[in-house]
Amino acid sequence: MKKIEHQVFLKNNKLDKKLLLQPIQEKIEIFDRMYKLLETVSDCEKGSLLEQLEELDLEILEDIDEEYADKLEFNEIEDALEEHPELKKVAPKKEAAKPANDEAILEELVRMGRVRNIAGSTFRDLGVKTQLGWNTVIGKYRVVRTSVFRYRYEVERI
């Protein structure tokens, strides 16, 4: 293996891996365990293990970049980590004016032109409480499931 890029990155930015988010720490721990296996596996298995290690190394770098990119630009990440050793995920901001009922939500979707290929999770996120089936009538709208293996729907005006 060429070099372990996430370790070089942490060293260059003077970061302690103990101050990173727990999932990133766990990935680094898994990487370290896999790296120790390099000495014990046969030559045939080394190629596969090296590929996995390189993928995991890249994934760790991407995770660090995703979580701390805004702080890394200004090299302030170390200070931020010391102030907040456990960073908590910020809950997404809720929209101020969510429609009150399912029909109003569907009306808003139609008004925006979003009537095709809508995921079931999108309906839940928007606050639709009605259980959606293959053909579900909600007020003056019909929600039709369009996919057998995925929960995708279309909204039609009745």
PDB file of C-alpha atoms in Angstrom:
ATOM      1  CA  MET A   1       0.000   0.000   0.000  1.00  0.00           C
ATOM      2  CA  LYS A   2       1.360   3.398  -0.987  1.00  0.00           C
ATOM      3  CA  LYS A   3       0.576   5.495   2.051  1.00  0.00           C
ATOM      4  CA  ILE A   4      -2.291   5.795   4.447  1.00  0.00           C
ATOM      5  CA  GLU A   5      -3.790   9.079   3.352  1.00  0.00           C
ATOM      6  CA  HIS A   6      -6.160   9.659   6.259  1.00  0.00           C
ATOM      7  CA  GLN A   7      -3.265   9.317   8.714  1.00  0.00           C
ATOM      8  CA  VAL A   8      -1.155  11.767   6.690  1.00  0.00           C
ATOM      9  CA  PHE A   9      -4.114  14.158   6.543  1.00  0.00           C
ATOM     10  CA  LEU A  10      -4.691  13.949  10.303  1.00  0.00           C
ATOM     11  CA  LYS A  11      -0.982  14.504  10.926  1.00  0.00           C
ATOM     12  CA  ASN A  12      -0.784  17.492   8.544  1.00  0.00           C
ATOM     13  CA  ASN A  13      -3.780  19.132  10.223  1.00  0.00           C
ATOM     14  CA  LYS A  14      -2.528  18.176  13.689  1.00  0.00           C
ATOM     15  CA  LEU A  15      -5.778  16.380  14.504  1.00  0.00           C
ATOM     16  CA  ASP A  16      -6.271  13.722  17.132  1.00  0.00           C
ATOM     17  CA  LYS A  17      -8.519  10.938  15.870  1.00  0.00           C
ATOM     18  CA  LYS A  18     -10.062  10.697  19.356  1.00  0.00           C
ATOM     19  CA  LEU A  19     -11.653  14.107  18.784  1.00  0.00           C
ATOM     20  CA  LEU A  20     -13.413  13.086  15.549  1.00  0.00           C
ATOM     21  CA  LEU A  21     -17.041  11.970  15.399  1.00  0.00           C
ATOM     22  CA  GLN A  22     -17.696   8.445  16.685  1.00  0.00           C
ATOM     23  CA  PRO A  23     -18.570   6.890  13.263  1.00  0.00           C
ATOM     24  CA  ILE A  24     -15.322   8.183  11.777  1.00  0.00           C
ATOM     25  CA  GLN A  25     -13.373   6.855  14.762  1.00  0.00           C
ATOM     26  CA  GLU A  26     -14.980   3.454  14.243  1.00  0.00           C
ATOM     27  CA  LYS A  27     -14.016   3.415  10.560  1.00  0.00           C
ATOM     28  CA  ILE A  28     -10.429   4.286  11.475  1.00  0.00           C
ATOM     29  CA  GLU A  29     -10.430   1.466  14.040  1.00  0.00           C
ATOM     30  CA  ILE A  30     -11.729  -0.990  11.412  1.00  0.00           C
ATOM     31  CA  PHE A  31      -9.046   0.246   9.003  1.00  0.00           C
ATOM     32  CA  ASP A  32      -6.320  -0.328  11.610  1.00  0.00           C
ATOM     33  CA  ARG A  33      -7.536  -3.874  12.283  1.00  0.00           C
ATOM     34  CA  MET A  34      -7.654  -4.657   8.559  1.00  0.00           C
ATOM     35  CA  TYR A  35      -4.182  -3.177   8.088  1.00  0.00           C
ATOM     36  CA  LYS A  36      -2.778  -5.518  10.761  1.00  0.00           C
ATOM     37  CA  LEU A  37      -4.225  -8.444   8.790  1.00  0.00           C
ATOM     38  CA  LEU A  38      -1.929  -7.652   5.844  1.00  0.00           C
ATOM     39  CA  GLU A  39       0.924  -9.442   7.590  1.00  0.00           C
ATOM     40  CA  THR A  40      -1.056 -12.643   8.147  1.00  0.00           C
ATOM     41  CA  VAL A  41      -2.929 -13.130   4.844  1.00  0.00           C
ATOM     42  CA  SER A  42      -1.609 -15.025   1.854  1.00  0.00           C
ATOM     43  CA  ASP A  43      -0.320 -13.276  -1.247  1.00  0.00           C
ATOM     44  CA  CYS A  44      -3.508 -14.187  -3.134  1.00  0.00           C
ATOM     45  CA  GLU A  45      -5.696 -12.407  -0.592  1.00  0.00           C
ATOM     46  CA  LYS A  46      -3.408  -9.388  -0.212  1.00  0.00           C
ATOM     47  CA  GLY A  47      -4.570  -7.787  -3.463  1.00  0.00           C
ATOM     48  CA  SER A  48      -8.217  -7.874  -2.403  1.00  0.00           C
ATOM     49  CA  LEU A  49      -7.413  -6.640   1.093  1.00  0.00           C
ATOM     50  CA  LEU A  50      -5.309  -3.782  -0.294  1.00  0.00           C
ATOM     51  CA  GLU A  51      -8.211  -2.700  -2.513  1.00  0.00           C
ATOM     52  CA  GLN A  52     -10.568  -2.736   0.460  1.00  0.00           C
ATOM     53  CA  LEU A  53      -8.070  -0.767   2.558  1.00  0.00           C
ATOM     54  CA  GLU A  54      -7.674   1.875  -0.145  1.00  0.00           C
ATOM     55  CA  GLU A  55     -11.455   2.218  -0.484  1.00  0.00           C
ATOM     56  CA  LEU A  56     -11.874   2.525   3.276  1.00  0.00           C
ATOM     57  CA  ASP A  57      -9.029   5.055   3.452  1.00  0.00           C
ATOM     58  CA  LEU A  58     -10.752   7.175   0.791  1.00  0.00           C
ATOM     59  CA  GLU A  59     -14.101   6.810   2.586  1.00  0.00           C
ATOM     60  CA  ILE A  60     -12.561   8.016   5.866  1.00  0.00           C
ATOM     61  CA  LEU A  61     -11.045  11.029   4.084  1.00  0.00           C
ATOM     62  CA  GLU A  62     -14.390  11.852   2.481  1.00  0.00           C
ATOM     63  CA  ASP A  63     -16.177  11.582   5.835  1.00  0.00           C
ATOM     64  CA  ILE A  64     -13.674  13.906   7.488  1.00  0.00           C
ATOM     65  CA  ASP A  65     -13.953  16.341   4.601  1.00  0.00           C
ATOM     66  CA  GLU A  66     -17.766  16.187   4.668  1.00  0.00           C
ATOM     67  CA  GLU A  67     -17.996  16.873   8.391  1.00  0.00           C
ATOM     68  CA  TYR A  68     -15.227  19.423   8.754  1.00  0.00           C
ATOM     69  CA  ALA A  69     -14.723  20.978   5.294  1.00  0.00           C
ATOM     70  CA  ASP A  70     -15.888  24.438   6.296  1.00  0.00           C
ATOM     71  CA  LYS A  71     -13.476  24.497   9.232  1.00  0.00           C
ATOM     72  CA  LEU A  72     -10.575  22.965   7.302  1.00  0.00           C
ATOM     73  CA  GLU A  73     -10.495  25.837   4.808  1.00  0.00           C
ATOM     74  CA  PHE A  74      -9.417  28.179   7.568  1.00  0.00           C
ATOM     75  CA  ASN A  75      -7.386  25.566   9.508  1.00  0.00           C
ATOM     76  CA  GLU A  76      -9.596  26.105  12.555  1.00  0.00           C
ATOM     77  CA  ILE A  77     -10.746  22.539  12.861  1.00  0.00           C
ATOM     78  CA  GLU A  78      -8.526  21.718  15.832  1.00  0.00           C
ATOM     79  CA  ASP A  79      -9.967  24.591  17.887  1.00  0.00           C
ATOM     80  CA  ALA A  80     -13.508  23.612  16.979  1.00  0.00           C
ATOM     81  CA  LEU A  81     -12.895  20.011  18.009  1.00  0.00           C
ATOM     82  CA  GLU A  82     -11.412  21.009  21.338  1.00  0.00           C
ATOM     83  CA  GLU A  83     -14.405  23.226  22.079  1.00  0.00           C
ATOM     84  CA  HIS A  84     -16.910  20.521  21.111  1.00  0.00           C
ATOM     85  CA  PRO A  85     -15.393  17.074  21.499  1.00  0.00           C
ATOM     86  CA  GLU A  86     -18.722  15.441  20.660  1.00  0.00           C
ATOM     87  CA  LEU A  87     -20.412  17.171  17.785  1.00  0.00           C
ATOM     88  CA  LYS A  88     -24.125  16.450  17.617  1.00  0.00           C
ATOM     89  CA  LYS A  89     -26.077  16.236  14.422  1.00  0.00           C
ATOM     90  CA  VAL A  90     -28.180  19.304  13.872  1.00  0.00           C
ATOM     91  CA  ALA A  91     -31.833  18.537  13.295  1.00  0.00           C
ATOM     92  CA  PRO A  92     -33.042  19.795   9.934  1.00  0.00           C
ATOM     93  CA  LYS A  93     -35.027  22.989  10.134  1.00  0.00           C
ATOM     94  CA  LYS A  94     -38.719  22.403   9.894  1.00  0.00           C
ATOM     95  CA  GLU A  95     -40.657  24.418   7.405  1.00  0.00           C
ATOM     96  CA  ALA A  96     -42.668  27.144   9.074  1.00  0.00           C
ATOM     97  CA  ALA A  97     -45.821  26.784   7.009  1.00  0.00           C
ATOM     98  CA  LYS A  98     -46.561  23.113   6.469  1.00  0.00           C
ATOM     99  CA  PRO A  99     -50.047  22.459   5.154  1.00  0.00           C
ATOM    100  CA  ALA A 100     -52.424  21.228   7.822  1.00  0.00           C
ATOM    101  CA  ASN A 101     -53.948  18.201   6.131  1.00  0.00           C
ATOM    102  CA  ASP A 102     -53.128  15.651   3.449  1.00  0.00           C
ATOM    103  CA  GLU A 103     -55.293  17.269   0.778  1.00  0.00           C
ATOM    104  CA  ALA A 104     -53.551  20.630   1.283  1.00  0.00           C
ATOM    105  CA  ILE A 105     -50.172  18.913   0.922  1.00  0.00           C
ATOM    106  CA  LEU A 106     -51.262  17.284  -2.348  1.00  0.00           C
ATOM    107  CA  GLU A 107     -52.694  20.584  -3.563  1.00  0.00           C
ATOM    108  CA  GLU A 108     -49.330  22.242  -2.917  1.00  0.00           C
ATOM    109  CA  LEU A 109     -47.506  19.464  -4.824  1.00  0.00           C
ATOM    110  CA  VAL A 110     -49.832  19.880  -7.800  1.00  0.00           C
ATOM    111  CA  ARG A 111     -49.405  23.662  -7.714  1.00  0.00           C
ATOM    112  CA  MET A 112     -45.597  23.191  -7.800  1.00  0.00           C
ATOM    113  CA  GLY A 113     -45.895  20.688 -10.666  1.00  0.00           C
ATOM    114  CA  ARG A 114     -44.488  17.781  -8.652  1.00  0.00           C
ATOM    115  CA  VAL A 115     -46.968  15.077  -9.644  1.00  0.00           C
ATOM    116  CA  ARG A 116     -44.803  12.263 -11.078  1.00  0.00           C
ATOM    117  CA  ASN A 117     -42.275   9.845  -9.589  1.00  0.00           C
ATOM    118  CA  ILE A 118     -42.731  10.976  -5.978  1.00  0.00           C
ATOM    119  CA  ALA A 119     -41.150   8.710  -3.366  1.00  0.00           C
ATOM    120  CA  GLY A 120     -43.209   7.396  -0.454  1.00  0.00           C
ATOM    121  CA  SER A 121     -40.659   8.863   1.938  1.00  0.00           C
ATOM    122  CA  THR A 122     -41.279  12.287   0.399  1.00  0.00           C
ATOM    123  CA  PHE A 123     -44.940  12.055   1.320  1.00  0.00           C
ATOM    124  CA  ARG A 124     -44.011  11.116   4.884  1.00  0.00           C
ATOM    125  CA  ASP A 125     -41.499  13.964   5.099  1.00  0.00           C
ATOM    126  CA  LEU A 126     -44.148  16.398   3.904  1.00  0.00           C
ATOM    127  CA  GLY A 127     -46.503  15.181   6.610  1.00  0.00           C
ATOM    128  CA  VAL A 128     -49.019  13.009   4.735  1.00  0.00           C
ATOM    129  CA  LYS A 129     -50.706  10.880   7.373  1.00  0.00           C
ATOM    130  CA  THR A 130     -52.920   8.753   5.117  1.00  0.00           C
ATOM    131  CA  GLN A 131     -51.618   5.229   4.478  1.00  0.00           C
ATOM    132  CA  LEU A 132     -50.856   5.069   0.753  1.00  0.00           C
ATOM    133  CA  GLY A 133     -51.906   2.010  -1.240  1.00  0.00           C
ATOM    134  CA  TRP A 134     -52.062   1.323  -4.973  1.00  0.00           C
ATOM    135  CA  ASN A 135     -54.943   3.784  -5.493  1.00  0.00           C
ATOM    136  CA  THR A 136     -55.561   6.140  -2.592  1.00  0.00           C
ATOM    137  CA  VAL A 137     -58.125   8.926  -2.807  1.00  0.00           C
ATOM    138  CA  ILE A 138     -57.417  11.966  -0.652  1.00  0.00           C
ATOM    139  CA  GLY A 139     -60.020  14.702  -1.104  1.00  0.00           C
ATOM    140  CA  LYS A 140     -60.050  15.770  -4.743  1.00  0.00           C
ATOM    141  CA  TYR A 141     -56.786  13.941  -5.549  1.00  0.00           C
ATOM    142  CA  ARG A 142     -55.843  10.337  -6.245  1.00  0.00           C
ATOM    143  CA  VAL A 143     -52.387   9.032  -5.367  1.00  0.00           C
ATOM    144  CA  VAL A 144     -51.459   6.111  -7.631  1.00  0.00           C
ATOM    145  CA  ARG A 145     -48.503   3.831  -7.018  1.00  0.00           C
ATOM    146  CA  THR A 146     -46.528   3.466 -10.259  1.00  0.00           C
ATOM    147  CA  SER A 147     -43.809   0.973  -9.346  1.00  0.00           C
ATOM    148  CA  VAL A 148     -43.988  -2.598  -8.100  1.00  0.00           C
ATOM    149  CA  PHE A 149     -40.634  -2.837  -6.355  1.00  0.00           C
ATOM    150  CA  ARG A 150     -40.235   0.769  -5.236  1.00  0.00           C
ATOM    151  CA  TYR A 151     -42.651   3.103  -3.520  1.00  0.00           C
ATOM    152  CA  ARG A 152     -43.140   5.667  -6.301  1.00  0.00           C
ATOM    153  CA  TYR A 153     -46.371   7.560  -6.798  1.00  0.00           C
ATOM    154  CA  GLU A 154     -48.169   9.975  -9.108  1.00  0.00           C
ATOM    155  CA  VAL A 155     -50.759  12.511  -8.020  1.00  0.00           C
ATOM    156  CA  GLU A 156     -53.868  12.931 -10.189  1.00  0.00           C
ATOM    157  CA  ARG A 157     -56.696  15.403  -9.834  1.00  0.00           C
ATOM    158  CA  ILE A 158     -60.104  13.665  -9.791  1.00  0.00           C
TER     159      ILE A 158
END
